PDB file of C-alpha atoms in Angstrom:
ATOM      1  CA  MET A  14     -41.893  32.305  66.031  1.00  0.00           C
ATOM      2  CA  PRO A  15     -44.486  34.877  64.822  1.00  0.00           C
ATOM      3  CA  ALA A  16     -41.989  37.757  65.309  1.00  0.00           C
ATOM      4  CA  ALA A  17     -39.378  36.061  63.071  1.00  0.00           C
ATOM      5  CA  PHE A  18     -42.006  35.531  60.377  1.00  0.00           C
ATOM      6  CA  ALA A  19     -42.988  39.215  60.536  1.00  0.00           C
ATOM      7  CA  ARG A  20     -39.350  40.296  60.127  1.00  0.00           C
ATOM      8  CA  ARG A  21     -38.954  38.184  56.979  1.00  0.00           C
ATOM      9  CA  GLN A  22     -41.961  39.856  55.393  1.00  0.00           C
ATOM     10  CA  ILE A  23     -40.564  43.301  56.157  1.00  0.00           C
ATOM     11  CA  CYS A  24     -37.188  42.374  54.638  1.00  0.00           C
ATOM     12  CA  ILE A  25     -38.858  41.206  51.450  1.00  0.00           C
ATOM     13  CA  VAL A  26     -40.819  44.436  51.185  1.00  0.00           C
ATOM     14  CA  ILE A  27     -37.682  46.523  51.711  1.00  0.00           C
ATOM     15  CA  LEU A  28     -35.727  44.612  49.062  1.00  0.00           C
ATOM     16  CA  THR A  29     -38.440  44.950  46.463  1.00  0.00           C
ATOM     17  CA  THR A  30     -38.989  48.615  47.283  1.00  0.00           C
ATOM     18  CA  PHE A  31     -35.344  49.572  46.671  1.00  0.00           C
ATOM     19  CA  ALA A  32     -34.651  47.285  43.714  1.00  0.00           C
ATOM     20  CA  PRO A  33     -33.410  49.279  40.684  1.00  0.00           C
ATOM     21  CA  ALA A  34     -35.684  49.554  37.666  1.00  0.00           C
ATOM     22  CA  ALA A  35     -34.856  47.160  34.858  1.00  0.00           C
ATOM     23  CA  SER A  36     -33.437  48.685  31.712  1.00  0.00           C
ATOM     24  CA  ALA A  37     -33.094  46.722  28.526  1.00  0.00           C
ATOM     25  CA  LEU A  38     -30.271  47.304  26.042  1.00  0.00           C
ATOM     26  CA  THR A  39     -30.209  46.112  22.441  1.00  0.00           C
ATOM     27  CA  VAL A  40     -27.043  46.214  20.369  1.00  0.00           C
ATOM     28  CA  ILE A  41     -28.053  46.706  16.742  1.00  0.00           C
ATOM     29  CA  GLY A  42     -25.978  44.630  14.351  1.00  0.00           C
ATOM     30  CA  ALA A  43     -24.961  45.223  10.764  1.00  0.00           C
ATOM     31  CA  SER A  44     -27.723  44.941   8.176  1.00  0.00           C
ATOM     32  CA  THR A  45     -28.388  45.765   4.535  1.00  0.00           C
ATOM     33  CA  SER A  46     -32.183  45.631   4.869  1.00  0.00           C
ATOM     34  CA  GLY A  47     -32.698  48.158   7.675  1.00  0.00           C
ATOM     35  CA  GLN A  48     -33.763  47.525  11.254  1.00  0.00           C
ATOM     36  CA  GLN A  49     -36.969  48.161  13.162  1.00  0.00           C
ATOM     37  CA  VAL A  50     -36.658  48.054  16.947  1.00  0.00           C
ATOM     38  CA  SER A  51     -39.446  48.221  19.499  1.00  0.00           C
ATOM     39  CA  ASN A  52     -38.964  46.130  22.633  1.00  0.00           C
ATOM     40  CA  ASP A  53     -36.322  47.952  24.671  1.00  0.00           C
ATOM     41  CA  THR A  54     -35.498  51.323  26.190  1.00  0.00           C
ATOM     42  CA  GLU A  55     -31.893  51.615  25.042  1.00  0.00           C
ATOM     43  CA  TYR A  56     -30.278  50.917  21.681  1.00  0.00           C
ATOM     44  CA  VAL A  57     -26.626  51.038  20.579  1.00  0.00           C
ATOM     45  CA  VAL A  58     -24.929  50.918  17.187  1.00  0.00           C
ATOM     46  CA  ASN A  59     -21.250  50.217  17.802  1.00  0.00           C
ATOM     47  CA  ALA A  60     -18.297  51.663  15.888  1.00  0.00           C
ATOM     48  CA  GLY A  61     -17.611  49.724  12.702  1.00  0.00           C
ATOM     49  CA  THR A  62     -21.259  48.672  12.299  1.00  0.00           C
ATOM     50  CA  THR A  63     -23.198  49.748   9.195  1.00  0.00           C
ATOM     51  CA  VAL A  64     -26.973  49.564   8.945  1.00  0.00           C
ATOM     52  CA  SER A  65     -28.327  50.406   5.508  1.00  0.00           C
ATOM     53  CA  SER A  66     -31.542  49.932   3.603  1.00  0.00           C
ATOM     54  CA  ASP A  67     -32.336  49.774  -0.094  1.00  0.00           C
ATOM     55  CA  THR A  68     -36.089  50.309   0.460  1.00  0.00           C
ATOM     56  CA  GLY A  69     -36.524  53.012   3.134  1.00  0.00           C
ATOM     57  CA  ASP A  70     -35.294  54.048   6.585  1.00  0.00           C
ATOM     58  CA  ALA A  71     -32.099  52.502   7.929  1.00  0.00           C
ATOM     59  CA  VAL A  72     -33.406  52.285  11.524  1.00  0.00           C
ATOM     60  CA  ILE A  73     -36.933  52.830  12.845  1.00  0.00           C
ATOM     61  CA  VAL A  74     -37.327  53.161  16.625  1.00  0.00           C
ATOM     62  CA  ASN A  75     -40.732  52.299  18.082  1.00  0.00           C
ATOM     63  CA  GLY A  76     -39.389  51.271  21.522  1.00  0.00           C
ATOM     64  CA  VAL A  77     -40.657  51.774  25.034  1.00  0.00           C
ATOM     65  CA  ALA A  78     -40.607  55.508  25.838  1.00  0.00           C
ATOM     66  CA  PRO A  79     -38.372  57.175  26.699  1.00  0.00           C
ATOM     67  CA  VAL A  80     -35.772  55.607  24.428  1.00  0.00           C
ATOM     68  CA  ALA A  81     -32.033  56.288  24.498  1.00  0.00           C
ATOM     69  CA  PHE A  82     -30.234  55.682  21.199  1.00  0.00           C
ATOM     70  CA  SER A  83     -26.430  55.844  20.867  1.00  0.00           C
ATOM     71  CA  ASN A  84     -24.721  55.690  17.491  1.00  0.00           C
ATOM     72  CA  SER A  85     -21.024  55.222  16.814  1.00  0.00           C
ATOM     73  CA  GLY A  86     -21.517  53.422  13.489  1.00  0.00           C
ATOM     74  CA  SER A  87     -23.048  54.296  10.119  1.00  0.00           C
ATOM     75  CA  LEU A  88     -26.759  54.511   9.323  1.00  0.00           C
ATOM     76  CA  LEU A  89     -27.561  54.880   5.619  1.00  0.00           C
ATOM     77  CA  SER A  90     -31.100  55.127   4.224  1.00  0.00           C
ATOM     78  CA  ALA A  91     -32.294  54.149   0.775  1.00  0.00           C
ATOM     79  CA  GLN A  92     -32.748  56.776  -1.898  1.00  0.00           C
ATOM     80  CA  ALA A  93     -36.510  56.453  -1.443  1.00  0.00           C
ATOM     81  CA  SER A  94     -38.946  59.301  -0.830  1.00  0.00           C
ATOM     82  CA  GLN A  95     -39.104  60.435   2.813  1.00  0.00           C
ATOM     83  CA  ALA A  96     -36.368  57.975   3.871  1.00  0.00           C
ATOM     84  CA  ALA A  97     -34.368  58.769   7.010  1.00  0.00           C
ATOM     85  CA  ALA A  98     -31.182  57.302   8.392  1.00  0.00           C
ATOM     86  CA  LEU A  99     -32.896  57.187  11.821  1.00  0.00           C
ATOM     87  CA  ARG A 100     -36.625  57.615  12.444  1.00  0.00           C
ATOM     88  CA  PHE A 101     -37.932  57.957  16.007  1.00  0.00           C
ATOM     89  CA  ASN A 102     -41.654  57.162  16.380  1.00  0.00           C
ATOM     90  CA  VAL A 103     -41.432  57.395  20.174  1.00  0.00           C
ATOM     91  CA  ALA A 104     -40.120  59.925  22.687  1.00  0.00           C
ATOM     92  CA  GLY A 105     -36.399  59.631  23.190  1.00  0.00           C
ATOM     93  CA  GLU A 106     -32.882  60.958  23.036  1.00  0.00           C
ATOM     94  CA  LEU A 107     -30.144  60.469  20.482  1.00  0.00           C
ATOM     95  CA  HIS A 108     -26.402  60.609  21.082  1.00  0.00           C
ATOM     96  CA  ASN A 109     -24.359  60.505  17.875  1.00  0.00           C
ATOM     97  CA  ALA A 110     -20.714  59.937  18.810  1.00  0.00           C
ATOM     98  CA  ALA A 111     -17.685  61.494  17.101  1.00  0.00           C
ATOM     99  CA  GLY A 112     -17.365  58.514  14.735  1.00  0.00           C
ATOM    100  CA  GLY A 113     -21.119  58.269  14.151  1.00  0.00           C
ATOM    101  CA  ARG A 114     -22.415  58.884  10.662  1.00  0.00           C
ATOM    102  CA  MET A 115     -26.068  59.187   9.615  1.00  0.00           C
ATOM    103  CA  PHE A 116     -26.983  59.803   6.005  1.00  0.00           C
ATOM    104  CA  GLY A 117     -30.582  59.862   4.820  1.00  0.00           C
ATOM    105  CA  GLN A 118     -32.277  60.585   1.536  1.00  0.00           C
ATOM    106  CA  THR A 119     -34.775  63.121   2.906  1.00  0.00           C
ATOM    107  CA  PHE A 120     -33.836  63.322   6.610  1.00  0.00           C
ATOM    108  CA  GLY A 121     -30.725  62.381   8.526  1.00  0.00           C
ATOM    109  CA  VAL A 122     -32.822  62.053  11.698  1.00  0.00           C
ATOM    110  CA  MET A 123     -36.598  62.321  11.885  1.00  0.00           C
ATOM    111  CA  MET A 124     -38.236  62.746  15.283  1.00  0.00           C
ATOM    112  CA  ASN A 125     -41.812  61.793  14.506  1.00  0.00           C
ATOM    113  CA  GLY A 126     -43.829  61.602  17.695  1.00  0.00           C
ATOM    114  CA  GLY A 127     -43.493  61.625  21.414  1.00  0.00           C
ATOM    115  CA  GLY A 128     -44.037  65.301  22.196  1.00  0.00           C
ATOM    116  CA  ALA A 129     -41.348  67.452  23.801  1.00  0.00           C
ATOM    117  CA  GLY A 130     -38.083  66.064  25.117  1.00  0.00           C
ATOM    118  CA  ASN A 131     -36.780  64.504  21.900  1.00  0.00           C
ATOM    119  CA  ASN A 132     -33.226  65.732  22.373  1.00  0.00           C
ATOM    120  CA  ILE A 133     -30.214  65.212  20.148  1.00  0.00           C
ATOM    121  CA  VAL A 134     -26.519  65.532  20.987  1.00  0.00           C
ATOM    122  CA  ASN A 135     -24.309  65.263  17.911  1.00  0.00           C
ATOM    123  CA  PHE A 136     -20.529  64.892  17.828  1.00  0.00           C
ATOM    124  CA  GLY A 137     -20.484  63.089  14.459  1.00  0.00           C
ATOM    125  CA  ASP A 138     -22.122  63.732  11.100  1.00  0.00           C
ATOM    126  CA  ILE A 139     -25.863  63.871  10.399  1.00  0.00           C
ATOM    127  CA  SER A 140     -26.701  64.586   6.749  1.00  0.00           C
ATOM    128  CA  ALA A 141     -29.555  64.422   4.253  1.00  0.00           C
ATOM    129  CA  ARG A 142     -29.431  64.409   0.477  1.00  0.00           C
ATOM    130  CA  ILE A 143     -32.541  66.505  -0.299  1.00  0.00           C
ATOM    131  CA  SER A 144     -33.929  68.060   2.887  1.00  0.00           C
ATOM    132  CA  HIS A 145     -33.186  68.517   6.600  1.00  0.00           C
ATOM    133  CA  ALA A 146     -30.373  66.917   8.558  1.00  0.00           C
ATOM    134  CA  ILE A 147     -32.743  66.875  11.575  1.00  0.00           C
ATOM    135  CA  TYR A 148     -36.505  67.155  11.270  1.00  0.00           C
ATOM    136  CA  TYR A 149     -39.149  67.312  13.991  1.00  0.00           C
ATOM    137  CA  GLY A 150     -42.513  66.099  12.666  1.00  0.00           C
ATOM    138  CA  GLY A 151     -45.944  65.661  14.207  1.00  0.00           C
ATOM    139  CA  ASP A 152     -46.032  66.765  17.839  1.00  0.00           C
ATOM    140  CA  SER A 153     -42.276  66.276  18.385  1.00  0.00           C
ATOM    141  CA  ALA A 154     -40.054  68.944  19.876  1.00  0.00           C
ATOM    142  CA  GLY A 155     -36.680  69.017  21.576  1.00  0.00           C
ATOM    143  CA  THR A 156     -33.205  70.465  21.594  1.00  0.00           C
ATOM    144  CA  VAL A 157     -30.201  69.906  19.350  1.00  0.00           C
ATOM    145  CA  ASP A 158     -26.705  70.285  20.773  1.00  0.00           C
ATOM    146  CA  ASN A 159     -24.356  70.117  17.803  1.00  0.00           C
ATOM    147  CA  PHE A 160     -20.609  69.664  18.198  1.00  0.00           C
ATOM    148  CA  GLY A 161     -20.177  67.847  14.874  1.00  0.00           C
ATOM    149  CA  SER A 162     -21.640  68.525  11.432  1.00  0.00           C
ATOM    150  CA  LEU A 163     -25.212  68.863  10.207  1.00  0.00           C
ATOM    151  CA  ASN A 164     -25.705  68.930   6.430  1.00  0.00           C
ATOM    152  CA  GLY A 165     -28.943  69.250   4.499  1.00  0.00           C
ATOM    153  CA  ASP A 166     -30.174  70.730   1.293  1.00  0.00           C
TER     154      ASP A 166
END
């Protein structure tokens, strides 16, 4: 009897040791008042979805680092000072798909924190009305692989 009990404990340890890490995914829905997300590690804006704001940034990401953000929809900021279509306040990566469109007043995308490794892959359109299509602020750094269009003033 003691040997069977010992085997069960070993099996439990093995199962918990090899269990995959949990990853949370949030699908961001359409909105006209912007979105602020912070509880997950992965975010998706699906094709046909528009997130806009009439007071500031369209989407602000404060999630659990590192964050993965995929956009196939449209993100449109307000015409307010310093507004971005997408603002990252945490380390992460952005994938803007071929149908993805990001249009901000000052920045299309603003990477604003998280150090190095804030990488962007763009197949769609990232644009800004009065400044940079992509801007790295604070201690942010990363790479931009552009296969779409980047437009800024």
